[in-house]
């Protein structure tokens, strides 16, 4: 506050406190003598005139009931509770991929989109997942998640979980562990896989070719198969997975998880053609002629290198090549050597951690940004530091020190600031240099597509920078029937964003093959903005309310090989974590008790059964005689189940103890309790 | 608090004889004590020789209750301090919390606060002078004043859903943005109010009987006003040029052009008329605030659910309808205030009653009491 | 007339007057509530009967059914009987109202004196009602009422006296019969005095100090409830109606001396107008302070009334 | 008042009055000076003569072993406000009354007496003000206990 006050002083000319009005003075007195007598009589007459005038004006009160009382649009009456967990289920967000955006948009417009779903690029129904998992319906949960993120087991390990950053529970205590719950669902799905994964019926004649089997390609394939098309996926490597396979280290994503989920897709009917390099093995024109639609989901294949002196020396690696080598060959010649990784992103951190696992003697991560500004996810950085990666922040690469054609080290220059006042990239360097000895230098400063070979011989034309011009919303290229998605379109990004673009491409292809306009009537994914809450204070939070901690392998142990770092939840932990979900915006009371906790007057009591695997509200007591109508409870309610009714007067006539216990809560539709939970036709505020 | 009252006292008079004093117990349930105030009045004939206010009938221990609640949960309590002008206590408390926790407030929220508090000032003064006039028997004036107050309360209801205990100003901003068309309606109100205020002025403050009843009654000198800690219109009517909006400007008040209404004689009439004229100044402020206001957020984004200010203490005050309303907050670093104290202007102003009522008649006592405009929710806390 | 017959006639008139005054009070209360409501931009009673006319009746039934509370410390017999002692004189005043030229229900020659003197007796009832309540407020109210009513008796009587001089009779019926239009400008001051003094006599605002709600809660009837309280109210409104009727009868010659039904209608209209004006004044003005009230009576109204008397005295020889 | 102005004010006040010492930093925007209990009255009188003509607030805070008495003084001529604080031991809770300097203290000191049980020496009318005369205890003391008081649970 002190801050704003000073601003006021600085920016606004202060009006001097001298403008004083002497309002009352002796002139208010009546004059002496006869004149005063006249003034006195006049004052009486004036008064009578005012009252007379008012008496013929229209009354300000209403003739009830002839004149209806118009209540203000925003008014606070008694509380009402709409749904109750145990009686009503949380609605799942499900729909065909081509209409899914419309569904999300509608929910968002009606304020019923939970933040986790809204913040996910692919709008995975995390709320529904938690609901089903807490109900021990893991198979359904898995399939619900798979409908949108295609590879729950994979993304359950590697996703950067924007859902969790938006989780409303952050505001109350800690976010729900949504990503680990994907993994739980995946692991529990193993027992159902045989019976539940079946070939999808092919109902359409058209065939579609997808180039690339990365997340976006697979997502598009999944949607198209569900729409009844025959899908052929071309992959230049000998195994499917794209960047998931070559770019993601195995300690984060075990190979068998990826293989299982791709195998599921194949069981559903996806035809996978590995080892086919489009452009060289098969010209793309051939595909365009052969198939009714072609989707380019080739991703980014080459690492960008820095044009610093000496960058052609032996021992310089691009990040992708390094990761590929590390992942597949289990070593890239760094055993016992010193590795310097240039870059501050997630790929750089991956490179550093892979280098450690390949036996590097010392791994240094050098970034231009300071520790706080690093673009990599903070948990990744933390894990890397745990494992022994040395971070050198705020250094820019100046020159590679070369000895005999081999890398000997790197000269780094101190960086004062990376971004200017407007937030643009404009690094400012100090004249300070540091030499870091290194045997291997990995540039992890970005990736670029390599499409020239792919598109050769077709009508597709690349831009000067080697990019494929694509309409970012419709995923179309210059050639009708050829679409593109994934990082080719979006640039370097997250796996879940690639999946999202795959869904968009699939929608476009379906519309294209249906002969409909691609854009007409199409709903684009809403981009909701949710408040970023400061982390809640955790003092006094009961252990049962806390987030389940992901068990991790010990830092020193795990850095030696490619075993998984995150060990996963047990069955019970998974159930308990899923039960923590507040089921935001569902309008079903889940007994989170935050209304009772925030009530200043102890007017609310919530009782619930909260065992892992079983969760329901058993009793909701609202003592209206204590309620002070402050509205804090309704404001706190994450689900929107508790809110104020419109019946302001009723709230006073019925200030009694309203108990909703489980049997009573199931009321007849025409019920008219004081709280008006089911009252119709009285102009409810909503 | 409880005082046993003998209805007749035999007092020795200065001339050596003795006179009988009649002790009248006004309140706590009496039409003109504005709530549950009580005054023990010693009458000599019809002249008040001693008027002793007895307070505490509405003491709810709000300061103690606040120590057991989180910072946000205290806001509904502050509604119940000055129930005629809940916005003020809301705001004063929130300012103290914001100062303590270092929360910046969005500009639009500050404007909304200024608008609602100036509206609240009109509403509160309408109540104050209306009730004060009703004490002298001008009941119709009271109704006219309440008509204006009702219009404001309807505006408030549209704004925040409550008519009396708004819980509107919250740490970090206000609870709701103004609904569609609200500002236009506020402007329409201020326009209509100026005409109504002129009527009210002529109907009551121009009336010969009212002037006879209020002029020269309960005269408070400027020195006494300062020494006794009077504030608000009570002090300003005595010629003390003291208005926190000008002299310790807070929020966006420095951007407003308005006058401080100051009286000369410090009698009941000046106090009442000061209030009425202040309402017109409030209209000026509201008009300016609405023209200066821009769309934007009304609450600081991402405040934690439980505020946990660092240990320390903060005092902040605002100019309420009754005077400078201050809130003193001490934090020990937990989620609950360690101590909250409300510097209540009504409490300090009411302490003047014995000084002002002495020597007047019983009929004047209610005029003096009404002119101090006590609200017992705030006096007793 | 034998004593018994006189007593019988008196009883009959009394009964009639009580009925009339009860109806008049019902109407008076309704009128006051309606006028006050309109002044205060409200509708007033609406629900009971057409225009809420039966509202007062409903209130009366409620009041009759209410518990009749007598304070423990009260002087019980006095406390109980005082409402009637206030009511009876007010009702009695009605019997000398000149409803037609030359005719009053209770034809006594000193009718004007009767009208001025008999309602004045209710001051005793009010004083004792306040006193017997054993309540500080009620006592103060009673004493204030006594002082006030005695003071205002004087200008009121003087203003009527001027009329009596003009008409040469104390009989209101005769005054009404003798009335001619030039009395209007001549008696203007006298009428104003009569009007103001009547308001004060009836303890109505702005002279309602004895029952000043904000100071004395309800003054002399603070401790009364139920039907006894209602009787006080009936007395007040009965007095209001009686004063209006009497004023219209003597100061305006009934309906400006018009004959027949037209005269009757104008007469009632004038009385209603006077009633409404009294209500209008009550709901417009603040209340005076006791000392201001006294000084107003003695320093303004009494000289005015005396002046009126002198004026009439000047005119009289030329009649 | 800006922090600079406030610092200057503190400097000025404390320089002329050796009994006063600045107590707290200005982080919350208030100038605070402390004084020994025995010197409270004389100091307050000096401050009043120096222009602090207004006693805005009198209150106390229970800090376990001691009560901190807080006075808020205000000056129109200097257009400044300061907090004057003094410590009162819990087992010997008395302090000089400032009623003689500012009648505003009349009721506010009664309130502190009522709710904290601190005696104001020299107060002309030291009685309970908000609570009934027969009330036992001083509820704003932290050790005040009443079975009817509901303690909120620690979890929120």
PDB file of C-alpha atoms in Angstrom, chain B residues 207-380:
ATOM      1  CA  UNK B 207     -36.832  25.865   9.230  1.00  0.00           C
ATOM      2  CA  UNK B 208     -37.362  28.314  12.043  1.00  0.00           C
ATOM      3  CA  UNK B 209     -38.203  25.628  14.565  1.00  0.00           C
ATOM      4  CA  UNK B 210     -35.211  23.489  13.639  1.00  0.00           C
ATOM      5  CA  UNK B 211     -32.890  26.467  13.863  1.00  0.00           C
ATOM      6  CA  UNK B 212     -34.385  27.350  17.193  1.00  0.00           C
ATOM      7  CA  UNK B 213     -33.829  23.820  18.383  1.00  0.00           C
ATOM      8  CA  UNK B 214     -30.271  23.402  17.158  1.00  0.00           C
ATOM      9  CA  UNK B 215     -28.548  26.758  17.102  1.00  0.00           C
ATOM     10  CA  UNK B 216     -26.402  27.413  20.092  1.00  0.00           C
ATOM     11  CA  UNK B 217     -26.971  23.912  21.408  1.00  0.00           C
ATOM     12  CA  UNK B 218     -23.995  21.820  22.429  1.00  0.00           C
ATOM     13  CA  UNK B 219     -21.331  24.302  21.406  1.00  0.00           C
ATOM     14  CA  UNK B 220     -17.924  22.697  21.018  1.00  0.00           C
ATOM     15  CA  UNK B 221     -14.932  24.981  20.795  1.00  0.00           C
ATOM     16  CA  UNK B 222     -12.153  24.227  18.368  1.00  0.00           C
ATOM     17  CA  UNK B 223      -9.641  23.733  21.164  1.00  0.00           C
ATOM     18  CA  UNK B 224     -11.891  21.289  22.932  1.00  0.00           C
ATOM     19  CA  UNK B 225     -12.519  19.442  19.717  1.00  0.00           C
ATOM     20  CA  UNK B 226      -8.798  18.890  19.264  1.00  0.00           C
ATOM     21  CA  UNK B 227      -8.064  18.073  22.869  1.00  0.00           C
ATOM     22  CA  UNK B 228     -10.923  15.634  23.164  1.00  0.00           C
ATOM     23  CA  UNK B 229      -9.882  13.858  20.004  1.00  0.00           C
ATOM     24  CA  UNK B 230     -13.007  14.710  18.094  1.00  0.00           C
ATOM     25  CA  UNK B 231     -12.840  14.108  14.388  1.00  0.00           C
ATOM     26  CA  UNK B 232     -14.994  14.159  11.331  1.00  0.00           C
ATOM     27  CA  UNK B 233     -17.885  16.586  10.978  1.00  0.00           C
ATOM     28  CA  UNK B 234     -18.031  16.882  14.742  1.00  0.00           C
ATOM     29  CA  UNK B 235     -14.631  18.530  14.781  1.00  0.00           C
ATOM     30  CA  UNK B 236     -14.984  20.321  11.479  1.00  0.00           C
ATOM     31  CA  UNK B 237     -18.196  22.027  12.550  1.00  0.00           C
ATOM     32  CA  UNK B 238     -16.141  23.666  15.286  1.00  0.00           C
ATOM     33  CA  UNK B 239     -13.781  25.130  12.735  1.00  0.00           C
ATOM     34  CA  UNK B 240     -11.089  22.489  12.949  1.00  0.00           C
ATOM     35  CA  UNK B 241      -9.935  22.085   9.383  1.00  0.00           C
ATOM     36  CA  UNK B 242      -9.099  18.433   9.611  1.00  0.00           C
ATOM     37  CA  UNK B 243      -9.986  15.890   6.975  1.00  0.00           C
ATOM     38  CA  UNK B 244      -7.786  12.884   6.340  1.00  0.00           C
ATOM     39  CA  UNK B 245      -8.781  12.889   2.698  1.00  0.00           C
ATOM     40  CA  UNK B 246      -6.953  16.194   2.410  1.00  0.00           C
ATOM     41  CA  UNK B 247      -4.438  16.175   5.195  1.00  0.00           C
ATOM     42  CA  UNK B 248      -3.189  12.630   5.038  1.00  0.00           C
ATOM     43  CA  UNK B 249      -4.371  11.800   1.547  1.00  0.00           C
ATOM     44  CA  UNK B 250      -4.779   8.137   0.868  1.00  0.00           C
ATOM     45  CA  UNK B 251      -5.870   6.068  -2.090  1.00  0.00           C
ATOM     46  CA  UNK B 252      -6.742   8.256  -5.083  1.00  0.00           C
ATOM     47  CA  UNK B 253      -8.057  11.182  -3.082  1.00  0.00           C
ATOM     48  CA  UNK B 254      -5.133  13.409  -4.098  1.00  0.00           C
ATOM     49  CA  UNK B 255      -6.537  13.312  -7.624  1.00  0.00           C
ATOM     50  CA  UNK B 256      -9.890  14.630  -6.503  1.00  0.00           C
ATOM     51  CA  UNK B 257     -10.917  18.229  -6.366  1.00  0.00           C
ATOM     52  CA  UNK B 258     -13.206  18.866  -3.443  1.00  0.00           C
ATOM     53  CA  UNK B 259     -13.658  21.204  -0.521  1.00  0.00           C
ATOM     54  CA  UNK B 260     -13.576  20.507   3.156  1.00  0.00           C
ATOM     55  CA  UNK B 261     -16.731  21.738   4.798  1.00  0.00           C
ATOM     56  CA  UNK B 262     -15.909  23.612   7.952  1.00  0.00           C
ATOM     57  CA  UNK B 263     -18.280  25.226  10.397  1.00  0.00           C
ATOM     58  CA  UNK B 264     -17.870  28.220  12.646  1.00  0.00           C
ATOM     59  CA  UNK B 265     -19.776  27.845  15.839  1.00  0.00           C
ATOM     60  CA  UNK B 266     -19.563  24.190  16.598  1.00  0.00           C
ATOM     61  CA  UNK B 267     -23.168  23.863  17.687  1.00  0.00           C
ATOM     62  CA  UNK B 268     -25.581  21.098  16.825  1.00  0.00           C
ATOM     63  CA  UNK B 269     -26.841  23.025  13.833  1.00  0.00           C
ATOM     64  CA  UNK B 270     -23.372  23.403  12.352  1.00  0.00           C
ATOM     65  CA  UNK B 271     -22.638  19.738  12.863  1.00  0.00           C
ATOM     66  CA  UNK B 272     -25.807  18.706  11.104  1.00  0.00           C
ATOM     67  CA  UNK B 273     -25.434  21.106   8.235  1.00  0.00           C
ATOM     68  CA  UNK B 274     -21.760  20.209   7.843  1.00  0.00           C
ATOM     69  CA  UNK B 275     -22.864  16.648   7.202  1.00  0.00           C
ATOM     70  CA  UNK B 276     -25.407  17.677   4.612  1.00  0.00           C
ATOM     71  CA  UNK B 277     -22.961  19.877   2.746  1.00  0.00           C
ATOM     72  CA  UNK B 278     -20.309  17.182   2.910  1.00  0.00           C
ATOM     73  CA  UNK B 279     -22.663  14.930   1.001  1.00  0.00           C
ATOM     74  CA  UNK B 280     -22.675  17.398  -1.859  1.00  0.00           C
ATOM     75  CA  UNK B 281     -18.866  17.388  -1.830  1.00  0.00           C
ATOM     76  CA  UNK B 282     -19.016  13.610  -1.910  1.00  0.00           C
ATOM     77  CA  UNK B 283     -21.082  13.852  -5.075  1.00  0.00           C
ATOM     78  CA  UNK B 284     -18.298  15.875  -6.632  1.00  0.00           C
ATOM     79  CA  UNK B 285     -15.758  13.247  -5.682  1.00  0.00           C
ATOM     80  CA  UNK B 286     -17.908  10.443  -7.041  1.00  0.00           C
ATOM     81  CA  UNK B 287     -18.377  12.193 -10.368  1.00  0.00           C
ATOM     82  CA  UNK B 288     -14.660  12.739 -10.704  1.00  0.00           C
ATOM     83  CA  UNK B 289     -13.802   9.210  -9.678  1.00  0.00           C
ATOM     84  CA  UNK B 290     -16.147   7.742 -12.242  1.00  0.00           C
ATOM     85  CA  UNK B 291     -14.722   9.901 -14.983  1.00  0.00           C
ATOM     86  CA  UNK B 292     -11.161   8.949 -14.026  1.00  0.00           C
ATOM     87  CA  UNK B 293     -11.771   5.246 -13.617  1.00  0.00           C
ATOM     88  CA  UNK B 294     -10.535   2.805 -16.244  1.00  0.00           C
ATOM     89  CA  UNK B 295     -11.356  -0.846 -16.735  1.00  0.00           C
ATOM     90  CA  UNK B 296      -8.989  -3.244 -15.118  1.00  0.00           C
ATOM     91  CA  UNK B 297      -8.678  -5.843 -12.434  1.00  0.00           C
ATOM     92  CA  UNK B 298     -10.368  -5.120  -9.134  1.00  0.00           C
ATOM     93  CA  UNK B 299      -8.449  -7.502  -6.969  1.00  0.00           C
ATOM     94  CA  UNK B 300      -4.785  -8.342  -6.770  1.00  0.00           C
ATOM     95  CA  UNK B 301      -4.308 -11.581  -8.640  1.00  0.00           C
ATOM     96  CA  UNK B 302      -3.076 -14.666  -6.962  1.00  0.00           C
ATOM     97  CA  UNK B 303      -3.284 -13.650  -3.348  1.00  0.00           C
ATOM     98  CA  UNK B 304      -2.863 -16.710  -1.180  1.00  0.00           C
ATOM     99  CA  UNK B 305      -5.899 -18.147   0.498  1.00  0.00           C
ATOM    100  CA  UNK B 306      -4.455 -17.445   3.902  1.00  0.00           C
ATOM    101  CA  UNK B 307      -2.625 -14.179   4.308  1.00  0.00           C
ATOM    102  CA  UNK B 308       0.412 -14.557   6.472  1.00  0.00           C
ATOM    103  CA  UNK B 309       2.076 -11.178   6.911  1.00  0.00           C
ATOM    104  CA  UNK B 310       5.492 -10.963   8.412  1.00  0.00           C
ATOM    105  CA  UNK B 311       5.685  -9.993  12.070  1.00  0.00           C
ATOM    106  CA  UNK B 312       5.199  -6.325  12.591  1.00  0.00           C
ATOM    107  CA  UNK B 313       2.505  -3.821  13.097  1.00  0.00           C
ATOM    108  CA  UNK B 314       0.645  -1.401  10.968  1.00  0.00           C
ATOM    109  CA  UNK B 315      -1.791   1.409  11.501  1.00  0.00           C
ATOM    110  CA  UNK B 316      -3.895   2.931   8.834  1.00  0.00           C
ATOM    111  CA  UNK B 317      -6.804   5.241   8.972  1.00  0.00           C
ATOM    112  CA  UNK B 318      -9.417   6.670   6.686  1.00  0.00           C
ATOM    113  CA  UNK B 319     -11.892   9.463   6.958  1.00  0.00           C
ATOM    114  CA  UNK B 320     -15.152   7.771   7.747  1.00  0.00           C
ATOM    115  CA  UNK B 321     -18.476   9.536   8.001  1.00  0.00           C
ATOM    116  CA  UNK B 322     -17.885   9.882  11.704  1.00  0.00           C
ATOM    117  CA  UNK B 323     -14.248  10.878  11.634  1.00  0.00           C
ATOM    118  CA  UNK B 324     -10.852   9.290  11.423  1.00  0.00           C
ATOM    119  CA  UNK B 325     -11.346   5.575  11.670  1.00  0.00           C
ATOM    120  CA  UNK B 326      -8.081   3.794  12.305  1.00  0.00           C
ATOM    121  CA  UNK B 327      -7.174   0.159  12.514  1.00  0.00           C
ATOM    122  CA  UNK B 328      -4.090  -0.922  14.380  1.00  0.00           C
ATOM    123  CA  UNK B 329      -2.929  -4.405  13.488  1.00  0.00           C
ATOM    124  CA  UNK B 330      -0.167  -6.433  15.053  1.00  0.00           C
ATOM    125  CA  UNK B 331       1.043  -9.548  13.320  1.00  0.00           C
ATOM    126  CA  UNK B 332       3.147 -12.284  14.843  1.00  0.00           C
ATOM    127  CA  UNK B 333       3.694 -13.968  11.493  1.00  0.00           C
ATOM    128  CA  UNK B 334       0.821 -16.399  11.834  1.00  0.00           C
ATOM    129  CA  UNK B 335      -2.312 -16.510   9.753  1.00  0.00           C
ATOM    130  CA  UNK B 336      -4.278 -14.668  12.406  1.00  0.00           C
ATOM    131  CA  UNK B 337      -3.839 -11.136  13.688  1.00  0.00           C
ATOM    132  CA  UNK B 338      -2.076 -11.008  17.023  1.00  0.00           C
ATOM    133  CA  UNK B 339      -3.977  -7.918  17.988  1.00  0.00           C
ATOM    134  CA  UNK B 340      -6.434  -5.689  16.258  1.00  0.00           C
ATOM    135  CA  UNK B 341      -7.525  -2.382  17.646  1.00  0.00           C
ATOM    136  CA  UNK B 342     -10.069  -0.101  16.114  1.00  0.00           C
ATOM    137  CA  UNK B 343      -9.657   3.584  16.755  1.00  0.00           C
ATOM    138  CA  UNK B 344     -13.310   4.395  16.668  1.00  0.00           C
ATOM    139  CA  UNK B 345     -14.295   7.976  15.881  1.00  0.00           C
ATOM    140  CA  UNK B 346     -17.787   7.452  17.265  1.00  0.00           C
ATOM    141  CA  UNK B 347     -16.304   6.360  20.581  1.00  0.00           C
ATOM    142  CA  UNK B 348     -14.114   9.438  20.838  1.00  0.00           C
ATOM    143  CA  UNK B 349     -16.890  11.764  19.726  1.00  0.00           C
ATOM    144  CA  UNK B 350     -19.374  10.327  22.164  1.00  0.00           C
ATOM    145  CA  UNK B 351     -17.016  11.069  25.028  1.00  0.00           C
ATOM    146  CA  UNK B 352     -17.879  14.708  24.399  1.00  0.00           C
ATOM    147  CA  UNK B 353     -21.508  14.262  25.390  1.00  0.00           C
ATOM    148  CA  UNK B 354     -21.141  15.178  29.092  1.00  0.00           C
ATOM    149  CA  UNK B 355     -19.237  18.286  28.070  1.00  0.00           C
ATOM    150  CA  UNK B 356     -21.791  19.372  25.504  1.00  0.00           C
ATOM    151  CA  UNK B 357     -25.053  18.457  27.160  1.00  0.00           C
ATOM    152  CA  UNK B 358     -24.432  20.159  30.457  1.00  0.00           C
ATOM    153  CA  UNK B 359     -26.615  23.190  31.041  1.00  0.00           C
ATOM    154  CA  UNK B 360     -29.114  22.367  28.361  1.00  0.00           C
ATOM    155  CA  UNK B 361     -32.559  20.943  28.797  1.00  0.00           C
ATOM    156  CA  UNK B 362     -33.562  17.340  28.468  1.00  0.00           C
ATOM    157  CA  UNK B 363     -35.017  18.105  25.044  1.00  0.00           C
ATOM    158  CA  UNK B 364     -31.659  19.455  23.941  1.00  0.00           C
ATOM    159  CA  UNK B 365     -29.874  16.378  25.179  1.00  0.00           C
ATOM    160  CA  UNK B 366     -31.286  14.303  22.358  1.00  0.00           C
ATOM    161  CA  UNK B 367     -30.336  17.010  19.896  1.00  0.00           C
ATOM    162  CA  UNK B 368     -26.764  17.007  21.169  1.00  0.00           C
ATOM    163  CA  UNK B 369     -26.626  13.237  21.129  1.00  0.00           C
ATOM    164  CA  UNK B 370     -28.026  13.120  17.624  1.00  0.00           C
ATOM    165  CA  UNK B 371     -25.601  15.753  16.414  1.00  0.00           C
ATOM    166  CA  UNK B 372     -22.667  13.605  17.562  1.00  0.00           C
ATOM    167  CA  UNK B 373     -24.033  10.851  15.313  1.00  0.00           C
ATOM    168  CA  UNK B 374     -22.914   7.908  17.396  1.00  0.00           C
ATOM    169  CA  UNK B 375     -23.232   4.417  15.995  1.00  0.00           C
ATOM    170  CA  UNK B 376     -23.078   2.058  18.878  1.00  0.00           C
ATOM    171  CA  UNK B 377     -21.724  -0.814  16.899  1.00  0.00           C
ATOM    172  CA  UNK B 378     -18.596   1.220  16.532  1.00  0.00           C
ATOM    173  CA  UNK B 379     -18.648   2.796  19.979  1.00  0.00           C
ATOM    174  CA  UNK B 380     -18.921  -0.533  21.758  1.00  0.00           C
TER     175      UNK B 380
END
